Structure formats: structure tokens, C-alpha cells
XYZ file of N, CA, C and O in Angstrom:
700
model
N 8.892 10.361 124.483
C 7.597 11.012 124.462
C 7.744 12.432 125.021
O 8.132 12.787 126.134
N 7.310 13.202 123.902
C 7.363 14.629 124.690
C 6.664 15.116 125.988
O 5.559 14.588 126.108
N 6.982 15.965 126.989
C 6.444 16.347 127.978
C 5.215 17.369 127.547
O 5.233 17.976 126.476
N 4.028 17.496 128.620
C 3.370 18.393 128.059
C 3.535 19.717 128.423
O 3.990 19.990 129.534
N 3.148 20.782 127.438
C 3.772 22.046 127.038
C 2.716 22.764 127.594
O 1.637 23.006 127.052
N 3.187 23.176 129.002
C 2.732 24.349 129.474
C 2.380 26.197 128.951
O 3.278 26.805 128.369
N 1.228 26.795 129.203
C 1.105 27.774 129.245
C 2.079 28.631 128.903
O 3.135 28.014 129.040
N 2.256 29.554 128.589
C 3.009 30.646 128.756
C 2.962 31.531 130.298
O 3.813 32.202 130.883
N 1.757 31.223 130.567
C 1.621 31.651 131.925
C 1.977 31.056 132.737
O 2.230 31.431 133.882
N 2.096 29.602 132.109
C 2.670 28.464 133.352
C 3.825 28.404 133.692
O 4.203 28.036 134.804
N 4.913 28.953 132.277
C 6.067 28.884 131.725
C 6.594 30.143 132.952
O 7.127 30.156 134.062
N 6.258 30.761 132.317
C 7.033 32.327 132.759
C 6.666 32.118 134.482
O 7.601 32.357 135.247
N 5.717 31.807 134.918
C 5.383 31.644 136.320
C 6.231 31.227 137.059
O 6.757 31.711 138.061
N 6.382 30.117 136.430
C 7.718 29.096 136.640
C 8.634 29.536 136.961
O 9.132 28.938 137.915
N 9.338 30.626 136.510
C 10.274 31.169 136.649
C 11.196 32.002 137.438
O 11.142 33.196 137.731
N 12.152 30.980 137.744
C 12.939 32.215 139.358
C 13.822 33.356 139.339
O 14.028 34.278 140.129
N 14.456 32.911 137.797
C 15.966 33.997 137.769
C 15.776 34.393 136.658
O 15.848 35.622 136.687
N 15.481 33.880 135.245
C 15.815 34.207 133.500
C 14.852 33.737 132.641
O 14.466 32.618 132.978
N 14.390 34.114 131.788
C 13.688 33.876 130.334
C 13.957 34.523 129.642
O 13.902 35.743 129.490
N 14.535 33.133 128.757
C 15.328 34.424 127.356
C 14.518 33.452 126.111
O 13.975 32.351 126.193
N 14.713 34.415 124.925
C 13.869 34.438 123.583
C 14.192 34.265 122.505
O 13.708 35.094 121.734
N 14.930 33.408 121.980
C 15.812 33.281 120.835
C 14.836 33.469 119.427
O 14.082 32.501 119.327
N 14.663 34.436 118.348
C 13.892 34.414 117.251
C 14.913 34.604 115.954
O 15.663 35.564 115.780
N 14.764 33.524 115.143
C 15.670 33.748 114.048
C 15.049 33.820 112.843
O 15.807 33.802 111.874
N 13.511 33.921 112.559
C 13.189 34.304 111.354
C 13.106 35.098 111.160
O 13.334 35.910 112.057
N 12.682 35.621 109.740
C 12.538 37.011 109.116
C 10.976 36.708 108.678
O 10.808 37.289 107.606
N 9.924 36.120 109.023
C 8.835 36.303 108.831
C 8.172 34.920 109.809
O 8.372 33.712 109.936
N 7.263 36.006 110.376
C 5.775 35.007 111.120
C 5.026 35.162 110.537
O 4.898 36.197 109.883
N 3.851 33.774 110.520
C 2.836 34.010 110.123
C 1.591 33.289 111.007
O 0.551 32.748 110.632
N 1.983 33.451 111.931
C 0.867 33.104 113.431
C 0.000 33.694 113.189
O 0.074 34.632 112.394
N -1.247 33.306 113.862
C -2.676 33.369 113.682
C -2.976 34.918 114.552
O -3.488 35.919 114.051
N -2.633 34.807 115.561
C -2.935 35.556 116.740
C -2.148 37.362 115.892
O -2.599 38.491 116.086
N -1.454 37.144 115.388
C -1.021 38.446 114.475
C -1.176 38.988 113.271
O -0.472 39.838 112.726
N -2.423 38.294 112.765
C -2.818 38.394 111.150
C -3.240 39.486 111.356
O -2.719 40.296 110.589
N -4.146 40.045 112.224
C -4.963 41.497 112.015
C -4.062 42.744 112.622
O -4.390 43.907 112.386
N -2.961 42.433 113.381
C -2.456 43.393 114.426
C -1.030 43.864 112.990
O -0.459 44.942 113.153
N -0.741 43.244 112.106
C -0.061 42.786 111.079
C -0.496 43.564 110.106
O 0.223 44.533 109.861
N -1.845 43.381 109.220
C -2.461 43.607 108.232
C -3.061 45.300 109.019
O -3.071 46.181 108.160
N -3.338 45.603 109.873
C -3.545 46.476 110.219
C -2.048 47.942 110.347
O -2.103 49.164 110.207
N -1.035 47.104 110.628
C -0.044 48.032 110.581
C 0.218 48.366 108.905
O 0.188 49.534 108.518
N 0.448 47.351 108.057
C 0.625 47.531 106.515
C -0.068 48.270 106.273
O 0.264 48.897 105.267
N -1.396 48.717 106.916
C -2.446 49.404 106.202
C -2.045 51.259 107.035
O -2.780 52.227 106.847
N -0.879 51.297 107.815
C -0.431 52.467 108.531
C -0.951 52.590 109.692
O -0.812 53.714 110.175
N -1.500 51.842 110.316
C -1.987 52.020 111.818
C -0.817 51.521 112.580
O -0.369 50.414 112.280
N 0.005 52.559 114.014
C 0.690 52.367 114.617
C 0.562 52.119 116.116
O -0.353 52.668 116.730
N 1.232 51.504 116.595
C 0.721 51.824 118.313
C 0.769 52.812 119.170
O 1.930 53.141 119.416
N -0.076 53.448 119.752
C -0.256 54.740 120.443
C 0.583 54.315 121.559
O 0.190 53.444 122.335
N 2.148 55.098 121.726
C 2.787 54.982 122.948
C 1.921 55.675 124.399
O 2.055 55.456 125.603
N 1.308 56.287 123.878
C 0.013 56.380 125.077
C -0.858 56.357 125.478
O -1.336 57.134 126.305
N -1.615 54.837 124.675
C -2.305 53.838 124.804
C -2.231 52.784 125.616
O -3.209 52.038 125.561
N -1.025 52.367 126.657
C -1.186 51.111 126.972
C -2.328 50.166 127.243
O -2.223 49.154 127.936
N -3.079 50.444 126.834
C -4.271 49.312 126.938
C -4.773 49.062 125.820
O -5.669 48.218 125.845
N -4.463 49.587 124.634
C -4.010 48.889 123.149
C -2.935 47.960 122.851
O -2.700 47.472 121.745
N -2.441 47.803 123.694
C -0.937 47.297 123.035
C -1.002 45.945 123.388
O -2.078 45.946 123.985
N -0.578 44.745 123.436
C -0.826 43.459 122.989
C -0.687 42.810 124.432
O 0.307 42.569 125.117
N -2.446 42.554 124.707
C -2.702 42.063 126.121
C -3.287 40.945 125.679
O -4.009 40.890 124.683
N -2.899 39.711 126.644
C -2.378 40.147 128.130
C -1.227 40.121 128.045
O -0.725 40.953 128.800
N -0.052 39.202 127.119
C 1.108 38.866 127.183
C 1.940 39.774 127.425
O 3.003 39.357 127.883
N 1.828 41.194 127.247
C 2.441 42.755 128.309
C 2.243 42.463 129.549
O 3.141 42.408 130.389
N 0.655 42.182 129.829
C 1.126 42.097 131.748
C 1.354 40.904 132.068
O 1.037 40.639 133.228
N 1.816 40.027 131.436
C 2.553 38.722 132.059
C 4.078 38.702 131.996
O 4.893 37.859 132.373
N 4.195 39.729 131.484
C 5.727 40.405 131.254
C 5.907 41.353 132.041
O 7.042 41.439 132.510
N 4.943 42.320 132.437
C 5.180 43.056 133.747
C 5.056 42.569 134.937
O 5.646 43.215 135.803
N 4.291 41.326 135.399
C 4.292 40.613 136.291
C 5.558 40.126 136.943
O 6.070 40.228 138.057
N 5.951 39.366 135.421
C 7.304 38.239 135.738
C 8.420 38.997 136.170
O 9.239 38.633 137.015
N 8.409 40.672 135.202
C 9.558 41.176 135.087
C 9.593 41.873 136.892
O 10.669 42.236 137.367
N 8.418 41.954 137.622
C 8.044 42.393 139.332
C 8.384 41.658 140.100
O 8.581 41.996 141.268
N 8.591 40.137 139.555
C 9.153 38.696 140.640
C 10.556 38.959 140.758
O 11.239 38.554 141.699
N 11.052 39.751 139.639
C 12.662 39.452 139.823
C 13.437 38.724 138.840
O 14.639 38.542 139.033
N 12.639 38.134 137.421
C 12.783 37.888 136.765
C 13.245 38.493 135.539
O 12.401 38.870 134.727
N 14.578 38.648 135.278
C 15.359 39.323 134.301
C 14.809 38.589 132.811
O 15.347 37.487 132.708
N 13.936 38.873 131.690
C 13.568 38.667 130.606
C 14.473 39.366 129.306
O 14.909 40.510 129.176
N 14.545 38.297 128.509
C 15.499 39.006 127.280
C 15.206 38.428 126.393
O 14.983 37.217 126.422
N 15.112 39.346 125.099
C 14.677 38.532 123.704
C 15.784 39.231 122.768
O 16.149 40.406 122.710
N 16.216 38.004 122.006
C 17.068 38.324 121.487
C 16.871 37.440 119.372
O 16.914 36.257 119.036
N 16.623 39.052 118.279
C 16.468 38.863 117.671
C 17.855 38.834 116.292
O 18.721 39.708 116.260
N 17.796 37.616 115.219
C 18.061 37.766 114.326
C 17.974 38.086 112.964
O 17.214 37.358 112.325
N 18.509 38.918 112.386
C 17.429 39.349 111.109
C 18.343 39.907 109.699
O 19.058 40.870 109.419
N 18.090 39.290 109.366
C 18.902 39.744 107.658
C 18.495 41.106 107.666
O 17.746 41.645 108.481
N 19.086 41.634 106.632
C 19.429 43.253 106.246
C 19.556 43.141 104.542
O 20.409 42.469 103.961
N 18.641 43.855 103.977
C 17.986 44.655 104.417
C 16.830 43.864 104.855
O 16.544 42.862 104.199
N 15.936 44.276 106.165
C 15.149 43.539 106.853
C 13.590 43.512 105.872
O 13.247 44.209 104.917
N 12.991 42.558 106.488
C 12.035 42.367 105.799
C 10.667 42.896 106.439
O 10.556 43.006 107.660
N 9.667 43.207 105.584
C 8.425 44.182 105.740
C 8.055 43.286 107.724
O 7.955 43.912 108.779
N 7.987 42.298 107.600
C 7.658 41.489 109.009
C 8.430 41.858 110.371
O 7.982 41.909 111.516
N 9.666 42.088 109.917
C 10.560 42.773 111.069
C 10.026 44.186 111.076
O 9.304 44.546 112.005
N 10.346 45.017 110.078
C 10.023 46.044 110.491
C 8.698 46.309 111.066
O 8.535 47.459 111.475
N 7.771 45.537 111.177
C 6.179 45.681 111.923
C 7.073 44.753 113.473
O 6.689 45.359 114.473
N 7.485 44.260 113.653
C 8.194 43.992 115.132
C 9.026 45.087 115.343
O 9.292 45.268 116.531
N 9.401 45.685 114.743
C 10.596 46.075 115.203
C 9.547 47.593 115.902
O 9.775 48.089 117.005
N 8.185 48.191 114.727
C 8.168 49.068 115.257
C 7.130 48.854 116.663
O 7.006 49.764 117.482
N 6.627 47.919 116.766
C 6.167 47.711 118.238
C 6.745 47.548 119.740
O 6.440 47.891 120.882
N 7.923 46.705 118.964
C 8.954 46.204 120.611
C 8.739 47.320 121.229
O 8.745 47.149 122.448
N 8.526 48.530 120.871
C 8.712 49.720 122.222
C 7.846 49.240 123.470
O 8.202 49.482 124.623
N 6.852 48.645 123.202
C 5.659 47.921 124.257
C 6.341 46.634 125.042
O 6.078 46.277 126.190
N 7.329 46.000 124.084
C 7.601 44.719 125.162
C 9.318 45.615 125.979
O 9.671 45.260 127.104
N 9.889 46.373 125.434
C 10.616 47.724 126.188
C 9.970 47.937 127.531
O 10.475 47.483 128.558
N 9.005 48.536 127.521
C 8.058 49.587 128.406
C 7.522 48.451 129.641
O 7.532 48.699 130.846
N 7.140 47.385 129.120
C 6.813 45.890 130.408
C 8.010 45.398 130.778
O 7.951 44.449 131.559
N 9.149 45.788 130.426
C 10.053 45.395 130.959
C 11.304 44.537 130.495
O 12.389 44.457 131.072
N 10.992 44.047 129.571
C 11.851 42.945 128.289
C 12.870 43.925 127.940
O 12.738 45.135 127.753
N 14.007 43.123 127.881
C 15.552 43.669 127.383
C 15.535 42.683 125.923
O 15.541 41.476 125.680
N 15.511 43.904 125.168
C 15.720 43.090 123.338
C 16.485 44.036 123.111
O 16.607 45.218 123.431
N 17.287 42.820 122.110
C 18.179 43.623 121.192
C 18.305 42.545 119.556
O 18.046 41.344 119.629
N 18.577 42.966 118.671
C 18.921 42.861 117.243
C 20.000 42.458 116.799
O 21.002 43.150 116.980
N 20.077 41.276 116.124
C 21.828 40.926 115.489
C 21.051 40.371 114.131
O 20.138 39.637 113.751
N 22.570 41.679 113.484
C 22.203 40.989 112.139
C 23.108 40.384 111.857
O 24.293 40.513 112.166
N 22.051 38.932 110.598
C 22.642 37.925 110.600
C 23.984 37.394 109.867
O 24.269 36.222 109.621
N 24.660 38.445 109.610
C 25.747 38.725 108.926
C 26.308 38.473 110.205
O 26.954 37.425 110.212
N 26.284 39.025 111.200
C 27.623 38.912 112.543
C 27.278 37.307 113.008
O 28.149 36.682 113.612
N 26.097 36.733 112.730
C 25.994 35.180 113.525
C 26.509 34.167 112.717
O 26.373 32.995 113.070
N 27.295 34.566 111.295
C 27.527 33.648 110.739
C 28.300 31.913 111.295
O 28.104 30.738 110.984
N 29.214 32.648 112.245
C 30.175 31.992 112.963
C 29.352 31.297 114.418
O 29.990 30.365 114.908
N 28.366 31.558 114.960
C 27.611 31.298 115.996
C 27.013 30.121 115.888
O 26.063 30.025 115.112
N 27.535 28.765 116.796
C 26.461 27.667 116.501
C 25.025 27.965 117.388
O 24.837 28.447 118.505
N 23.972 27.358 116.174
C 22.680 27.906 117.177
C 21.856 26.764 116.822
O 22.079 25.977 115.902
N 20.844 26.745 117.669
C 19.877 25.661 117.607
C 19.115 25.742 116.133
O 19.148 26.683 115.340
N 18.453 24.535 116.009
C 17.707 24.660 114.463
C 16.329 25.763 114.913
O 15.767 26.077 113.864
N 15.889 26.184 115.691
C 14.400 26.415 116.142
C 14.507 27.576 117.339
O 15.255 27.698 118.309
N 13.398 28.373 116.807
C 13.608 29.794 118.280
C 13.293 28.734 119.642
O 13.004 27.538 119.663
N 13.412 29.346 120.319
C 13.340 28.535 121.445
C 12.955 30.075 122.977
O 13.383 31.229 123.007
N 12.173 29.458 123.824
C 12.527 30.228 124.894
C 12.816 29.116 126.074
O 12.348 27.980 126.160
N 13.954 29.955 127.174
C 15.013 29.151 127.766
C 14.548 29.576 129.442
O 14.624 30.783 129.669
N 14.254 29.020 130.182
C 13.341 29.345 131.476
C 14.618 28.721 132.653
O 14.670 27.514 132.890
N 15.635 29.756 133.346
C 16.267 29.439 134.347
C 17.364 28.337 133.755
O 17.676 27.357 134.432
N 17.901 28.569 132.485
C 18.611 27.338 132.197
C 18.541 26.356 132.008
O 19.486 25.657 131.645
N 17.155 25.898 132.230
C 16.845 24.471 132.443
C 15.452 23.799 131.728
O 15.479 22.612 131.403
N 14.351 24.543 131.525
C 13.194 23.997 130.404
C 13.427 24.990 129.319
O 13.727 26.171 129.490
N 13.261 24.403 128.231
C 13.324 25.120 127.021
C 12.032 24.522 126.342
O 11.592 23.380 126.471
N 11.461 25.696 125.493
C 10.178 25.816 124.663
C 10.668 25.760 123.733
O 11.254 26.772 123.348
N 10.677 24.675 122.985
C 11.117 25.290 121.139
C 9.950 25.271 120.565
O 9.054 24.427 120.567
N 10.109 26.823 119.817
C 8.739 27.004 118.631
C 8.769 26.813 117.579
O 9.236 27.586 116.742
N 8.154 25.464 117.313
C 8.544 24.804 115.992
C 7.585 25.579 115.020
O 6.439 25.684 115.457
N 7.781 26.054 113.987
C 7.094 26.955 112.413
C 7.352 25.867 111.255
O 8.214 24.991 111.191
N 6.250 26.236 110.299
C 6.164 25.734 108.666
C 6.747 26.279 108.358
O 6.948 27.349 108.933
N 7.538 25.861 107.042
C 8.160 26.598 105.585
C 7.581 28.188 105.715
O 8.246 29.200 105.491
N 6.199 28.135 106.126
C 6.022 29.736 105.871
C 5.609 30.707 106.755
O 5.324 31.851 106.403
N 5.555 30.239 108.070
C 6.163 31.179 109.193
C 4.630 30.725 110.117
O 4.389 31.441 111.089
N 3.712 29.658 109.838
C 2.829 29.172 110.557
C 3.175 28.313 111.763
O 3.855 27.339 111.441
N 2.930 28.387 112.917
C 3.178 27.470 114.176
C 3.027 26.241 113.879
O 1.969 25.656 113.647
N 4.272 25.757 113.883
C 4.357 23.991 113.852
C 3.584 23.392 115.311
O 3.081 22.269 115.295
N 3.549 24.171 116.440
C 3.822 23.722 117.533
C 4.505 23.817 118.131
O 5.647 23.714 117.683
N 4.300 24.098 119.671
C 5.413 23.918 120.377
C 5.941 22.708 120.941
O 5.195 21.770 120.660
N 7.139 22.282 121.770
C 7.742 21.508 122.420
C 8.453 21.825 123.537
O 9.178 22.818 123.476
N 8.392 21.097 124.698
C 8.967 21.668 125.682
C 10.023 20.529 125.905
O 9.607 19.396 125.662
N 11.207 20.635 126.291
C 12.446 19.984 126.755
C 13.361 20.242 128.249
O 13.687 21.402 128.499
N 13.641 19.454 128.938
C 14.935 19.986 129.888
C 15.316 18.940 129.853
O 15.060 18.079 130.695
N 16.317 18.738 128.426
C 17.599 18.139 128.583
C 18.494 18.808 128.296
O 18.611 19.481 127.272
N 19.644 18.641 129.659
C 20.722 19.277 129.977
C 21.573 19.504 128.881
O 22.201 20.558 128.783
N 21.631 18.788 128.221
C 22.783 19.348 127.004
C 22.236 20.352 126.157
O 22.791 21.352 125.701
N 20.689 19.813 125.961
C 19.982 21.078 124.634
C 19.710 22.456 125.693
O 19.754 23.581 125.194
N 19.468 22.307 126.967
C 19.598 23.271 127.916
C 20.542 24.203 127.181
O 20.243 25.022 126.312
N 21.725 23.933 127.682
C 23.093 24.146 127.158
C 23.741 25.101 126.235
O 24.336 26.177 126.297
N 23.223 23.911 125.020
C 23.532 24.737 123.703
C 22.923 26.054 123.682
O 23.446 27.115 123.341
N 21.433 25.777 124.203
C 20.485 27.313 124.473
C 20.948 28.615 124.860
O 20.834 29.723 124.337
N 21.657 28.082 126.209
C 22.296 29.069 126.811
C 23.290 29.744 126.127
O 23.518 30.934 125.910
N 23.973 28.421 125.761
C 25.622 29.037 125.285
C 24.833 30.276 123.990
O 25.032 31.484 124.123
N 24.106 29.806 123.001
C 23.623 30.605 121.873
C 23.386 31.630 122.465
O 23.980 32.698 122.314
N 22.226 31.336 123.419
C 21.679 32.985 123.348
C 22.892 34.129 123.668
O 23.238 35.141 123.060
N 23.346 33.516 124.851
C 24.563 34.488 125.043
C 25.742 35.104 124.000
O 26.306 36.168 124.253
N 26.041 34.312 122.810
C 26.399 34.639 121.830
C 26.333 35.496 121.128
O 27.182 36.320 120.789
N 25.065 35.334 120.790
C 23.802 36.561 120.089
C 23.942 37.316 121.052
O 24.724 38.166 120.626
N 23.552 37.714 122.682
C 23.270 38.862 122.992
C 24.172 39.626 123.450
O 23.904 40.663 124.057
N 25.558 39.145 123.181
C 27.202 40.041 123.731
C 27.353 40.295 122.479
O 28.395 40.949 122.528
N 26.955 40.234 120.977
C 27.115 41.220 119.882
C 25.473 41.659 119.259
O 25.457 42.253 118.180
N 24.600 41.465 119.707
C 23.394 42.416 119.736
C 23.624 43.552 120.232
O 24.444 43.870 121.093
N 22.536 44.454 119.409
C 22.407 45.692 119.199
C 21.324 46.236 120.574
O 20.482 45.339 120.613
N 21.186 46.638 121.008
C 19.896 47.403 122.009
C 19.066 47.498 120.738
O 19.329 47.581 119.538
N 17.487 47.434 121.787
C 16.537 47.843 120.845
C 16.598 48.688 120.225
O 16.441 48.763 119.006
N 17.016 50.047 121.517
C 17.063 51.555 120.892
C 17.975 51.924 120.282
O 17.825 53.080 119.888
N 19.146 51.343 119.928
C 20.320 51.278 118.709
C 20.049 51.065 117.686
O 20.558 51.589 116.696
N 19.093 50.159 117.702
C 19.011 49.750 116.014
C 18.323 50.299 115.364
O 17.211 50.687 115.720
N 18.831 50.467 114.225
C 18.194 51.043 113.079
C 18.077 50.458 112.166
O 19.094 49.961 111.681
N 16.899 50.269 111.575
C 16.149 49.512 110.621
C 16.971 49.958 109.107
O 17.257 51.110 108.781
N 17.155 49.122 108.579
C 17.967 48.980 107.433
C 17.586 48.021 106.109
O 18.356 47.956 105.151
């Protein structure tokens, strides 16, 4: 029986040393980003000197965590040439940059060789993992929360994989 799946606020709270971010699709289609989404396609960008436009609260729960001492990292995969969905992430991350998040980019040409979990997952101190389960078409299956030590594990070992041949945010160039 699954455990129940805390907050994001509960999650990250939680947290003493690490939260890392494993994302391996090339398209979301979450609810909470249909307009922030459809609004960029339509050429609206984020005002880097706006911060109080930019995607609250989950920025200041990232500037919070990142004030405890909590080292945060998201680490993305993405085919090339990338798809219209990345490039609307790609041109925002400057905001999860600026709260404090260390991202970087691997394309999925270099992960061929990388064993990785079936599902993004975020990995809290090594030890609870969130997997974000998605539909066929990039809708939230749900989440799940786990701390078993072996899927712990694999988490770790992956992300680290991905993020010793990831790109920095500010390296990459959209392709």
C-alpha cells in the first residue's frame, strides 16, 4: 500500500541536505501550466524584472529551502532538436536559476548508455523519492511517494549520471 504523498511543501520542508529533479520528457501537459504555456506560444515572456510574475509560490519555496542549506538540483533530459515544450522551459528556468535551483540539460543522445528509472522522480536526502507518474500525453498520472532503499538508490546513482555529463543551464543552447 502506498504511503501518503505529501505536499511539496511538506516534501521540500523535509529536507536537510538535497532535492534533486529528474525530468525526462519532452512534453507536459499539467493543468497548472496550460495558460502560463499557451500564453508564451502566443509571445509573452517573463519579465526578468518582474519577480512577482514569475511562478509563485513554488519560487519561494525554493528560496526558502535553498536558505535552510538545502542544495536543490534539477536535472533535465531532452531530445534535439528539442521540442516547442522544452523550449517554453527552457526559456523560463532563468526564475528557478535566480531562487536558487542548479539545472542543467542532457541531451538524450549522451544518456543512451545511462540506466534510469521508468518515471521523473524527485529524490529528498537520498532517501524519499516522489515519482511523477504522467499519461501517454504528458497529463499527471499522479504522484507516488517511496523510501525504498534500493529504488532510493537507483535514484541517486541516475541522477548523478545525468548531472556529471549535463550541460549548465547557462550553457545550453537550444537546438
Amino acid at each position: 500500500m502506498p504511503l501518503n504523498v505529501p505536499s511539496f511543501e511538506e516534501l521540500l520542508g523535509s529536507a536537510r541536505d538535497s532535492a534533486v529533479h529528474l525530468e525526462m520528457r519532452d512534453a507536459y501537459a499539467v493543468e497548472n501550466e496550460s495558460s502560463p504555456f499557451a500564453a508564451w506560444r502566443a509571445g509573452e515572456r517573463l519579465n526578468p524584472d518582474d519577480r512577482a510574475s514569475w511562478w509563485r509560490p513554488w519560487l519561494t519555496l525554493i528560496q526558502e529551502t535553498v536558505a535552510r542549506g538545502v542544495v536543490v538540483r534539477r536535472a533535465r533530459i531532452v531530445s534535439e532538436p528539442v521540442s516547442e515544450y522544452i523550449k517554453y522551459e527552457h526559456s523560463g528556468t532563468f526564475t528557478n536559476v535566480a531562487a536558487g535551483e542548479l539545472v542543467r540539460w542532457l541531451p538524450r543522445r549522451q544518456a543512451s548508455d545511462l540506466a534510469l528509472p521508468g518515471n521523473d522522480f524527485w529524490l529528498i536526502d537520498n532517501r524519499v523519492i516522489r515519482w511523477n507518474h504522467f499519461t501517454g500525453s504528458g497529463e499527471s498520472g499522479g504522484p507516488e511517494i517511496s523510501e525504498d532503499p534500493d529504488a532510493a538508490k537507483l535514484c541517486s546513482t541516475a541522477f548523478e549520471a545525468v548531472w556529471s555529463r549535463a550541460i549548465p543551464h547557462d550553457q545550453y543552447e537550444i537546438r
